[in-house]
Coordinates of C-alpha atoms (C1' of nucleotides) in Angstrom, one line a residue:
Chain A
M1 CA -46.8 31.5 50.3
P2 CA -44.0 33.5 49.1
R3 CA -41.2 31.8 50.6
T4 CA -38.0 31.8 48.1
A5 CA -36.7 28.2 48.0
P6 CA -32.8 27.9 48.7
K7 CA -31.0 28.5 45.4
L8 CA -28.6 26.0 44.6
I9 CA -25.9 27.7 42.2
P10 CA -26.4 26.0 38.8
A11 CA -23.7 23.5 37.7
S12 CA -22.2 26.0 35.1
Q13 CA -21.4 28.3 37.9
E14 CA -19.5 25.7 40.2
C15 CA -16.1 25.6 41.3
K16 CA -14.5 22.7 39.1
D17 CA -11.5 23.0 40.8
C18 CA -12.9 22.6 44.4
P19 CA -12.7 19.1 45.8
I20 CA -15.9 19.4 47.0
R21 CA -18.4 21.9 45.7
H22 CA -19.1 24.0 48.8
R23 CA -21.7 26.2 46.5
A24 CA -22.6 28.2 49.6
V25 CA -19.9 30.1 49.6
C26 CA -17.9 29.9 46.6
A27 CA -20.2 30.5 44.0
K28 CA -18.7 33.2 42.1
C29 CA -14.9 32.6 43.1
E30 CA -12.0 33.7 41.2
P31 CA -8.9 31.6 41.4
D32 CA -7.3 33.5 43.9
E33 CA -10.1 33.4 46.2
L34 CA -11.0 30.0 45.8
D35 CA -6.8 29.3 46.9
A36 CA -7.7 31.4 50.0
L37 CA -10.9 29.7 50.6
E38 CA -8.6 26.3 50.1
Q39 CA -5.8 27.4 52.8
I40 CA -8.6 27.8 55.5
K41 CA -10.5 24.8 54.9
F42 CA -11.0 21.3 56.0
Y43 CA -13.6 18.2 56.5
R44 CA -15.2 16.9 59.7
S45 CA -17.5 14.1 59.9
F46 CA -20.1 13.0 62.4
E47 CA -22.0 10.4 63.4
A48 CA -25.9 10.1 63.1
G49 CA -27.0 11.2 66.8
Q50 CA -23.3 13.0 67.4
T51 CA -23.5 16.4 68.6
V52 CA -21.5 18.8 66.7
V53 CA -21.8 21.9 69.3
W54 CA -23.5 22.7 72.2
A55 CA -25.2 26.0 72.6
G56 CA -22.6 28.2 74.4
D57 CA -19.5 26.5 73.3
S58 CA -16.8 27.9 71.5
M59 CA -16.9 27.4 67.6
E60 CA -13.7 28.2 65.5
F61 CA -15.0 27.8 62.4
V62 CA -18.2 28.2 60.0
A63 CA -19.1 25.5 57.8
S64 CA -21.3 24.2 54.9
V65 CA -22.6 20.8 55.0
V66 CA -21.4 18.4 52.4
T67 CA -23.6 15.4 52.8
G68 CA -26.2 14.4 55.7
I69 CA -28.8 16.0 57.7
G70 CA -28.1 18.2 60.9
T71 CA -30.4 20.0 62.9
L72 CA -30.3 23.4 65.4
S73 CA -32.1 23.1 68.7
Q74 CA -32.7 24.9 71.7
T75 CA -33.2 23.4 75.3
M76 CA -35.2 25.2 77.9
E77 CA -34.0 24.7 81.6
D78 CA -36.2 21.9 82.5
G79 CA -35.7 20.1 79.2
R80 CA -38.0 21.2 77.1
R81 CA -36.3 20.8 73.4
Q82 CA -37.5 22.9 69.9
M83 CA -35.9 22.8 66.9
V84 CA -35.2 25.7 65.2
G85 CA -32.9 24.9 62.2
L86 CA -32.7 22.0 60.0
L87 CA -29.5 22.0 57.7
L88 CA -29.5 19.9 54.9
P89 CA -26.6 19.7 51.9
S90 CA -24.8 23.0 50.9
D91 CA -26.6 25.1 53.9
F92 CA -24.2 27.2 56.1
V93 CA -23.7 26.6 59.8
G94 CA -22.4 29.1 62.2
R95 CA -22.3 33.1 62.3
P96 CA -19.7 35.2 61.0
G97 CA -18.7 37.6 64.0
R98 CA -20.1 35.0 67.2
D99 CA -17.8 32.6 68.7
T100 CA -20.0 30.7 70.5
S101 CA -22.8 28.8 69.0
A102 CA -26.2 29.8 69.7
Y103 CA -27.6 26.4 69.6
D104 CA -27.0 22.8 70.0
V105 CA -26.1 21.5 66.6
T106 CA -26.5 17.7 66.0
A107 CA -26.2 15.0 63.2
A108 CA -29.4 13.4 62.4
T109 CA -27.7 11.0 59.8
D110 CA -24.4 11.1 59.3
V111 CA -22.7 14.3 58.2
V112 CA -19.9 15.7 56.6
M113 CA -19.1 19.4 56.6
C114 CA -16.7 21.3 55.0
C115 CA -15.3 23.8 57.8
F116 CA -13.6 27.1 57.4
R117 CA -11.5 28.7 60.1
R118 CA -13.8 31.6 61.2
K119 CA -11.1 34.7 62.0
P120 CA -9.9 34.2 58.7
F121 CA -13.5 33.7 56.6
Q122 CA -14.2 36.7 58.6
D123 CA -11.2 38.5 57.2
M124 CA -12.0 37.2 53.5
M125 CA -15.7 38.1 53.4
L126 CA -14.4 41.8 54.2
R127 CA -12.4 41.2 51.2
T128 CA -14.8 39.2 49.0
P129 CA -18.0 41.2 48.7
H130 CA -19.7 38.7 47.0
I131 CA -19.3 35.9 49.5
G132 CA -21.1 38.3 52.0
Q133 CA -23.8 38.8 49.4
R134 CA -24.2 35.3 48.8
L135 CA -24.6 34.7 52.6
L136 CA -27.1 37.4 52.7
E137 CA -29.0 35.8 50.0
M138 CA -29.1 32.3 52.2
T139 CA -29.7 34.2 55.6
L140 CA -32.7 36.1 54.1
D141 CA -33.8 32.5 52.6
E142 CA -33.3 31.0 56.0
L143 CA -35.7 33.4 57.8
D144 CA -38.4 33.2 55.1
A145 CA -38.4 29.4 56.0
A146 CA -38.0 30.2 60.1
R147 CA -41.3 32.4 59.4
E148 CA -43.1 29.4 57.6
W149 CA -42.0 27.0 60.3
M150 CA -43.7 30.0 63.2
L151 CA -46.9 29.5 61.2
L152 CA -46.7 26.0 61.6
L153 CA -45.8 26.1 65.4
G154 CA -48.4 29.0 66.2
R155 CA -51.6 27.7 64.1
K156 CA -51.1 24.4 62.5
T157 CA -52.8 21.2 64.0
A158 CA -50.7 18.4 64.6
R159 CA -52.1 16.6 61.5
E160 CA -51.4 19.2 59.2
K161 CA -47.8 19.8 61.1
I162 CA -46.8 16.1 59.8
A163 CA -47.9 16.7 56.5
S164 CA -46.1 20.0 56.2
L165 CA -43.1 18.5 57.3
L166 CA -43.0 15.2 55.2
C167 CA -43.5 17.4 52.3
I168 CA -41.0 20.0 53.4
I169 CA -38.4 17.0 53.7
A170 CA -39.6 15.6 50.0
R171 CA -39.4 19.2 48.7
R172 CA -35.8 20.2 49.8
D173 CA -34.2 16.1 49.7
A174 CA -32.5 16.4 46.6
S175 CA -31.7 12.7 46.8
L176 CA -34.9 12.0 45.6
K177 CA -35.7 14.2 42.9
L178 CA -34.6 10.9 41.3
S179 CA -37.2 8.8 42.9
R180 CA -39.8 11.1 42.1
S181 CA -42.6 9.5 38.7
G182 CA -45.7 10.7 38.3
G183 CA -47.1 12.4 41.5
S184 CA -45.7 9.8 43.6
M185 CA -42.5 9.9 45.4
S186 CA -40.5 8.2 48.2
F187 CA -37.4 8.9 50.5
D188 CA -35.9 7.6 53.9
L189 CA -37.0 9.8 56.7
P190 CA -33.8 11.8 58.2
L191 CA -35.5 12.0 61.7
T192 CA -36.3 10.0 64.3
R193 CA -39.8 10.2 65.7
E194 CA -38.3 12.2 68.6
A195 CA -36.5 14.7 66.4
M196 CA -39.9 15.1 64.4
S197 CA -41.5 16.1 67.3
E198 CA -38.9 18.7 68.5
Y199 CA -39.3 20.1 65.2
L200 CA -43.0 20.4 65.4
G201 CA -43.8 21.5 68.7
L202 CA -45.7 18.1 69.6
T203 CA -44.7 14.9 71.8
L204 CA -43.5 12.1 69.8
E205 CA -46.5 9.9 70.9
T206 CA -48.7 12.4 69.0
V207 CA -46.3 12.2 65.9
S208 CA -46.8 8.4 65.9
R209 CA -50.3 8.4 65.9
Q210 CA -50.6 11.2 63.1
M211 CA -48.2 9.1 61.2
S212 CA -50.3 5.7 61.8
A213 CA -53.5 7.9 60.6
L214 CA -52.0 9.1 57.6
R215 CA -50.9 5.5 56.8
K216 CA -54.6 4.3 57.6
E217 CA -55.9 6.9 55.3
G218 CA -53.4 5.9 52.8
L219 CA -52.0 9.1 52.0
I220 CA -48.4 7.8 53.2
V221 CA -47.2 4.5 52.5
T222 CA -44.5 3.5 55.2
E223 CA -41.3 0.5 54.3
G224 CA -40.0 -0.3 57.7
K225 CA -40.1 2.5 60.2
R226 CA -38.5 4.7 57.9
H227 CA -39.0 4.8 54.5
I228 CA -41.9 6.8 53.2
V229 CA -43.9 6.6 49.7
I230 CA -45.9 9.4 49.2
P231 CA -48.7 7.9 46.5
D232 CA -49.8 11.3 45.7
F233 CA -47.9 14.2 46.5
D234 CA -50.6 17.0 45.8
L235 CA -53.2 15.2 48.2
L236 CA -50.9 15.2 51.0
L237 CA -50.5 19.0 50.2
E238 CA -53.5 19.6 50.7
E239 CA -53.7 18.3 54.5
T240 CA -50.9 21.1 55.2
G241 CA -53.5 23.8 55.4
D242 CA -50.8 25.8 53.0
D243 CA -52.3 27.9 49.9
S244 CA -53.3 25.5 47.1
D245 CA -50.4 26.9 44.9
G246 CA -47.9 25.3 47.3
G247 CA -46.4 28.9 47.1
F248 CA -42.8 28.0 47.4
L249 CA -42.5 24.9 45.5
V250 CA -39.9 25.4 42.4
Chain B
M1 CA -29.6 32.4 75.2
P2 CA -26.7 34.0 73.3
R3 CA -29.2 35.7 70.7
T4 CA -27.5 38.7 70.0
A5 CA -29.2 42.2 70.6
P6 CA -30.1 43.9 67.6
K7 CA -26.8 46.8 67.2
L8 CA -27.9 50.1 67.1
I9 CA -25.1 52.3 65.9
P10 CA -23.4 54.5 68.3
A11 CA -24.5 57.7 67.8
S12 CA -20.8 58.8 66.6
Q13 CA -21.4 56.7 63.4
E14 CA -24.5 58.3 62.7
C15 CA -25.4 60.1 59.6
K16 CA -25.4 63.5 61.0
D17 CA -26.4 65.3 57.6
C18 CA -29.3 62.9 57.1
P19 CA -32.7 64.7 58.1
I20 CA -33.8 61.2 60.0
R21 CA -31.0 59.3 61.2
H22 CA -32.0 56.1 59.1
R23 CA -28.9 53.8 61.0
A24 CA -30.4 50.7 59.4
V25 CA -28.8 51.5 56.0
C26 CA -26.4 54.3 56.4
A27 CA -24.1 53.5 59.7
K28 CA -20.8 54.2 57.7
C29 CA -22.1 56.5 54.8
E30 CA -19.2 58.4 53.0
P31 CA -21.0 61.9 51.7
D32 CA -21.3 60.7 48.2
E33 CA -23.0 57.3 49.4
L34 CA -25.4 59.6 51.7
D35 CA -26.4 61.9 48.7
A36 CA -27.3 58.8 46.6
L37 CA -29.4 57.3 49.3
E38 CA -30.8 61.0 49.8
Q39 CA -32.0 60.9 45.9
I40 CA -33.8 57.8 46.3
K41 CA -35.6 57.9 49.8
F42 CA -39.4 59.6 50.6
Y43 CA -41.0 59.1 53.8
R44 CA -44.2 57.5 54.2
S45 CA -46.8 57.4 57.5
F46 CA -49.6 55.1 58.3
E47 CA -52.0 55.1 61.0
A48 CA -52.6 52.5 63.7
G49 CA -54.6 49.5 62.7
Q50 CA -53.3 50.5 58.8
T51 CA -52.0 47.8 56.7
V52 CA -49.1 48.7 54.6
V53 CA -49.1 46.3 52.2
W54 CA -50.7 43.0 51.7
A55 CA -48.8 39.6 51.3
G56 CA -48.2 39.2 47.6
D57 CA -48.7 43.1 46.7
S58 CA -45.9 44.3 44.7
M59 CA -43.7 46.5 47.0
E60 CA -41.6 49.0 45.3
F61 CA -39.6 50.1 48.0
V62 CA -37.8 49.0 50.8
A63 CA -37.7 50.8 54.2
S64 CA -36.9 51.6 57.7
V65 CA -38.7 52.2 60.7
V66 CA -38.7 55.6 62.0
T67 CA -41.4 55.6 64.7
G68 CA -43.6 53.4 65.7
I69 CA -44.6 49.7 65.4
G70 CA -45.4 47.3 62.6
T71 CA -46.2 43.8 62.5
L72 CA -45.5 41.0 59.8
S73 CA -48.4 38.4 59.7
Q74 CA -48.9 35.4 57.8
T75 CA -52.5 34.3 57.1
M76 CA -54.0 30.7 56.4
E77 CA -56.7 30.6 54.0
D78 CA -59.3 29.6 56.6
G79 CA -58.3 32.6 58.2
R80 CA -56.0 32.0 61.1
R81 CA -53.1 34.5 61.2
Q82 CA -49.6 34.1 63.1
M83 CA -47.7 37.2 63.3
V84 CA -43.8 36.7 62.1
G85 CA -42.4 39.8 62.8
L86 CA -42.2 43.0 64.9
L87 CA -41.2 46.2 63.4
L88 CA -39.5 48.4 65.9
P89 CA -37.9 51.9 65.2
S90 CA -34.5 51.6 63.1
D91 CA -35.9 47.8 61.9
F92 CA -35.8 47.3 58.0
V93 CA -38.5 46.3 55.7
G94 CA -38.5 44.6 52.5
R95 CA -36.4 42.2 50.6
P96 CA -33.7 43.4 48.2
G97 CA -34.4 41.3 45.0
R98 CA -37.9 40.6 45.9
D99 CA -41.0 42.6 44.1
T100 CA -43.6 41.5 46.4
S101 CA -44.4 41.1 49.9
A102 CA -44.1 38.1 51.6
Y103 CA -46.3 39.0 54.3
D104 CA -49.3 41.2 55.5
V105 CA -47.3 44.3 56.9
T106 CA -49.8 46.2 59.4
A107 CA -49.2 49.7 61.0
A108 CA -49.8 48.4 65.0
T109 CA -49.3 52.3 66.2
D110 CA -48.8 55.4 63.8
V111 CA -45.9 54.7 61.7
V112 CA -43.5 56.5 59.7
M113 CA -41.4 55.1 57.3
C114 CA -38.3 56.1 55.9
C115 CA -38.8 54.4 52.2
F116 CA -36.1 53.5 49.4
R117 CA -37.2 52.7 45.8
R118 CA -35.9 49.4 45.8
K119 CA -34.4 49.1 42.2
P120 CA -31.8 52.1 42.8
F121 CA -31.3 50.4 46.2
Q122 CA -30.3 47.1 45.0
D123 CA -27.9 49.3 42.5
M124 CA -26.6 50.6 45.5
M125 CA -26.4 47.7 47.4
L126 CA -24.0 46.3 44.7
R127 CA -21.5 49.5 44.6
T128 CA -22.0 49.8 48.3
P129 CA -20.4 46.5 50.1
H130 CA -20.7 47.9 53.8
I131 CA -24.7 48.6 53.2
G132 CA -25.0 44.6 52.1
Q133 CA -22.8 43.7 55.3
R134 CA -25.2 46.0 57.4
L135 CA -27.8 44.1 56.3
L136 CA -26.4 40.9 57.0
E137 CA -26.1 41.8 60.4
M138 CA -29.6 42.7 60.6
T139 CA -30.7 39.9 59.0
L140 CA -28.8 37.4 61.3
D141 CA -29.8 39.3 64.2
E142 CA -33.8 38.4 62.9
L143 CA -33.2 35.3 62.3
D144 CA -32.1 34.8 65.9
A145 CA -34.8 36.1 67.2
A146 CA -37.1 34.3 65.1
R147 CA -35.9 31.3 66.5
E148 CA -36.0 32.4 69.9
W149 CA -39.8 33.0 69.1
M150 CA -39.8 29.5 67.5
L151 CA -39.1 28.4 70.8
L152 CA -41.9 30.3 72.5
L153 CA -44.3 28.9 69.8
G154 CA -43.4 25.3 70.3
R155 CA -42.6 25.0 73.7
K156 CA -43.9 27.4 76.2
T157 CA -46.8 27.7 78.0
A158 CA -49.5 30.2 77.9
R159 CA -48.3 32.1 81.1
E160 CA -44.6 31.9 80.2
K161 CA -45.7 33.1 76.3
I162 CA -47.2 36.5 77.8
A163 CA -44.4 36.9 80.1
S164 CA -42.0 36.6 77.3
L165 CA -43.8 39.5 75.4
L166 CA -44.1 41.5 78.0
C167 CA -40.3 41.5 78.5
I168 CA -39.6 41.6 74.8
I169 CA -41.5 44.5 74.4
A170 CA -39.9 46.1 77.7
R171 CA -36.5 45.5 76.7
R172 CA -36.7 46.6 72.8
D173 CA -38.8 49.7 73.5
A174 CA -36.2 52.4 73.8
S175 CA -38.8 54.8 74.4
L176 CA -38.8 53.2 78.1
K177 CA -35.2 53.0 78.8
L178 CA -35.9 56.3 80.5
S179 CA -39.0 55.0 82.6
R180 CA -36.8 52.5 84.2
S181 CA -35.6 53.2 87.7
G182 CA -34.6 50.3 90.0
G183 CA -36.0 47.3 88.9
S184 CA -39.6 48.4 87.8
M185 CA -40.2 49.7 84.2
S186 CA -43.4 51.1 82.6
F187 CA -45.0 51.2 79.0
D188 CA -47.5 51.8 76.7
L189 CA -48.7 48.1 75.1
P190 CA -48.2 49.2 71.3
L191 CA -50.5 45.8 70.9
T192 CA -54.0 45.0 71.0
R193 CA -55.2 41.6 73.0
E194 CA -55.8 40.4 69.6
A195 CA -52.3 41.4 68.0
M196 CA -50.8 39.8 71.1
S197 CA -52.7 36.8 70.4
E198 CA -51.5 36.4 66.9
Y199 CA -48.1 37.2 68.0
L200 CA -48.0 34.5 70.7
G201 CA -50.0 31.7 68.8
L202 CA -52.9 31.8 71.5
T203 CA -56.4 32.9 71.0
L204 CA -57.3 36.7 72.6
E205 CA -59.1 34.9 75.5
T206 CA -56.2 33.4 76.7
V207 CA -54.1 36.5 76.5
S208 CA -56.8 38.1 78.7
R209 CA -57.1 35.9 81.3
Q210 CA -53.0 35.2 81.6
M211 CA -52.6 39.2 82.0
S212 CA -55.3 39.1 84.3
A213 CA -53.5 36.3 86.3
L214 CA -50.3 38.5 86.2
R215 CA -52.3 41.6 87.1
K216 CA -54.1 39.6 90.0
E217 CA -50.3 38.1 91.1
G218 CA -48.8 41.8 91.1
L219 CA -46.1 40.9 88.7
I220 CA -47.6 43.3 86.3
V221 CA -49.7 46.7 87.2
T222 CA -52.1 48.3 84.7
E223 CA -52.9 51.5 84.0
G224 CA -56.2 51.2 81.9
K225 CA -56.1 48.5 79.3
R226 CA -52.7 49.5 78.0
H227 CA -50.4 51.0 80.0
I228 CA -48.4 48.8 82.1
V229 CA -46.1 48.9 84.9
I230 CA -43.6 46.1 85.7
P231 CA -42.6 46.3 89.6
D232 CA -39.8 43.9 89.4
F233 CA -38.5 43.3 86.3
D234 CA -36.5 40.2 87.1
L235 CA -39.4 39.0 88.6
L236 CA -41.4 38.8 85.3
L237 CA -38.4 37.4 83.4
E238 CA -38.6 34.2 86.1
E239 CA -42.1 33.6 84.6
T240 CA -40.7 33.3 81.0
G241 CA -39.2 29.7 81.1
D242 CA -35.9 31.1 79.9
D243 CA -32.6 30.8 81.5
S244 CA -32.2 32.8 84.4
D245 CA -29.1 34.9 83.1
G246 CA -31.3 36.3 80.6
G247 CA -29.1 35.7 77.7
F248 CA -29.6 38.4 75.2
L249 CA -30.4 41.1 77.6
V250 CA -27.9 44.0 76.8
Chain C
dT1 C1' -79.0 61.6 76.0
dT2 C1' -78.6 57.4 74.0
dG3 C1' -77.0 54.4 70.7
dT4 C1' -73.4 52.0 68.5
dT5 C1' -68.9 50.0 67.9
dG6 C1' -64.3 48.6 69.3
dC7 C1' -61.9 46.6 72.9
dC8 C1' -61.6 43.8 77.0
dT9 C1' -62.9 40.5 80.4
dT10 C1' -65.2 36.7 82.8
dG11 C1' -67.7 32.1 82.9
dA12 C1' -69.1 27.4 81.1
dT13 C1' -68.2 23.6 78.3
dT14 C1' -65.7 21.2 75.0
dT15 C1' -61.6 19.1 72.8
dA16 C1' -56.6 18.5 70.6
dG17 C1' -53.0 17.3 72.3
dA18 C1' -49.9 15.7 76.7
dT19 C1' -49.2 12.4 80.0
dC20 C1' -48.7 7.9 81.6
dA21 C1' -48.1 3.1 80.8
dA22 C1' -47.6 -1.1 78.2
dC23 C1' -45.9 -3.6 74.9
dA24 C1' -43.7 -4.3 69.9
dT25 C1' -39.3 -4.4 66.9
dC26 C1' -35.2 -4.1 65.5
dC27 C1' -30.2 -4.6 66.1
dA28 C1' -26.2 -5.0 68.0
dT29 C1' -23.2 -8.0 71.3
dG30 C1' -21.7 -11.3 74.6
Chain D
dC1 C1' -29.8 -17.4 70.6
dA2 C1' -31.0 -15.0 74.7
dT3 C1' -30.3 -10.3 76.3
dG4 C1' -30.6 -5.3 76.6
dG5 C1' -30.9 -0.6 74.9
dA6 C1' -33.5 2.4 71.4
dT7 C1' -36.9 3.1 68.6
dG8 C1' -41.7 3.1 67.6
dT9 C1' -46.8 1.9 68.2
dT10 C1' -51.2 2.1 71.1
dG11 C1' -54.3 2.7 75.2
dA12 C1' -56.3 5.1 78.7
dT13 C1' -56.8 9.2 81.1
dC14 C1' -55.8 14.2 82.3
dT15 C1' -55.6 19.1 81.2
dA16 C1' -54.4 23.5 79.2
dA17 C1' -56.1 26.5 76.2
dA18 C1' -59.9 26.7 72.3
dT19 C1' -64.6 27.6 71.9
dC20 C1' -68.7 29.4 72.8
dA21 C1' -71.4 33.4 75.0
dA22 C1' -72.4 37.1 78.0
dG23 C1' -71.3 41.2 79.5
dG24 C1' -68.3 45.5 80.9
dC25 C1' -66.6 49.8 79.8
dA26 C1' -65.1 53.8 77.0
dA27 C1' -65.1 56.7 73.1
dC28 C1' -67.7 58.9 69.8
dA29 C1' -71.9 60.1 67.2
dA30 C1' -76.8 60.9 66.4

DNA sequence: TTGTTGCCTTGATTTAGATCAACATCCATG
DNA sequence: CATGGATGTTGATCTAAATCAAGGCAACAA
């Protein structure tokens, strides 16, 4: 599938003077622009499970995830919940021009965010077109990801959903590029079974059962509840129902 | 839900000299920018059911829908299909910077598109920041719509899905603003039962059954297969499972 | 007029995943 | 080191939607 993977700015283009390299917003920043960003920037950290903002609450900043993993979710009146966004390091949170959050934003693991006060950030976007251009790129990538996710929600079986989620996390979690060797890779699942079920549009029981099934068949190996080893990534990929080429693997 | 409705540019800001008012891309255009757009613009029309491009095919233009309704769909190897985008007049098609279509683009009704050659359009975006800004706005709106759609696919019942789709079309189809009177409105369904099922992640039999159920209960009235009358919009809205305020109703 | 074709509807049956329920494991804490 | 709460697993049963199957109806062509 032709989904474009979120582009990471090559290290050579990062803002070296920037204490944290918030690649999301200042990939091409000039010194004066960087100064301006510094002026309106602050950090916030959240513990695993903590809510960053509730849907409908006012949000006086936009932010970029520095470390950890967050989620965006929608809740129906009767409590049914669907995750609609997964936030990984360098992902952008918040919509310039909107002053309340459209979604519940939650820290799945401990999270550090680099925040920018919203109003001055918006002003800066007007003066600095490449920030908007970068944001457009990122938003288009997110839209592609959302559409891939819609296929998963609408048409995949529970087994395919689980395999897809594991492959998505394995692919996107930069931390485990290191622990990859041969066809095998391993990582810590950043999501509880409940969070996985909210991601996939399933119940947590079904998630648990399918995880057990994949384990029994040797497609995954678990160490404790959360640590996952994928002995053969291509084998797991075949269970996702996606085109064999993997499409958006980069 | 705080989804922002796609913003239509007020008539006062439209390009009066532009034969079709492709509001999507030239809301604030200066005369010289308008000229540049005219240079790279052409029209194409498609019959209902015709495919505009297949996923993976090269697409040498980006476009704005002038009239009619189109769809974006993804297909799995075994033929399972999921619609991932609905294109209504003024919606934008194609991704600047990408030369092949990520999705099957299909005309649901007869469609006219205002196309711009991709390369020059991209060049123009670099020179003309407000086009990019407008595109960012539109992409963020689409992302919100996609996330609403994810909630529908992941968590709603068949009945709620059908009610939601009818409300979405009723709300977005500008043509029927006119046929609204009191709480009732009516319109021609632009989708076949099969297309509805691809939108909703259901089978066409389930779509048909739920339509019949809503008809029997008087929530909708049908004239022929395709013409729908909604006697009381609020009553139908209650069947969608969404928050009572409707959220993104404008 | 009589096929033929494309949509749509309805009925009978099956099934994947939900729901209800019990129990296991792992910590953190008094 | 017992206690309690959060998290995860597994089993039994139920059900919403899928699947399989048969027709209906309008448009159109021979």
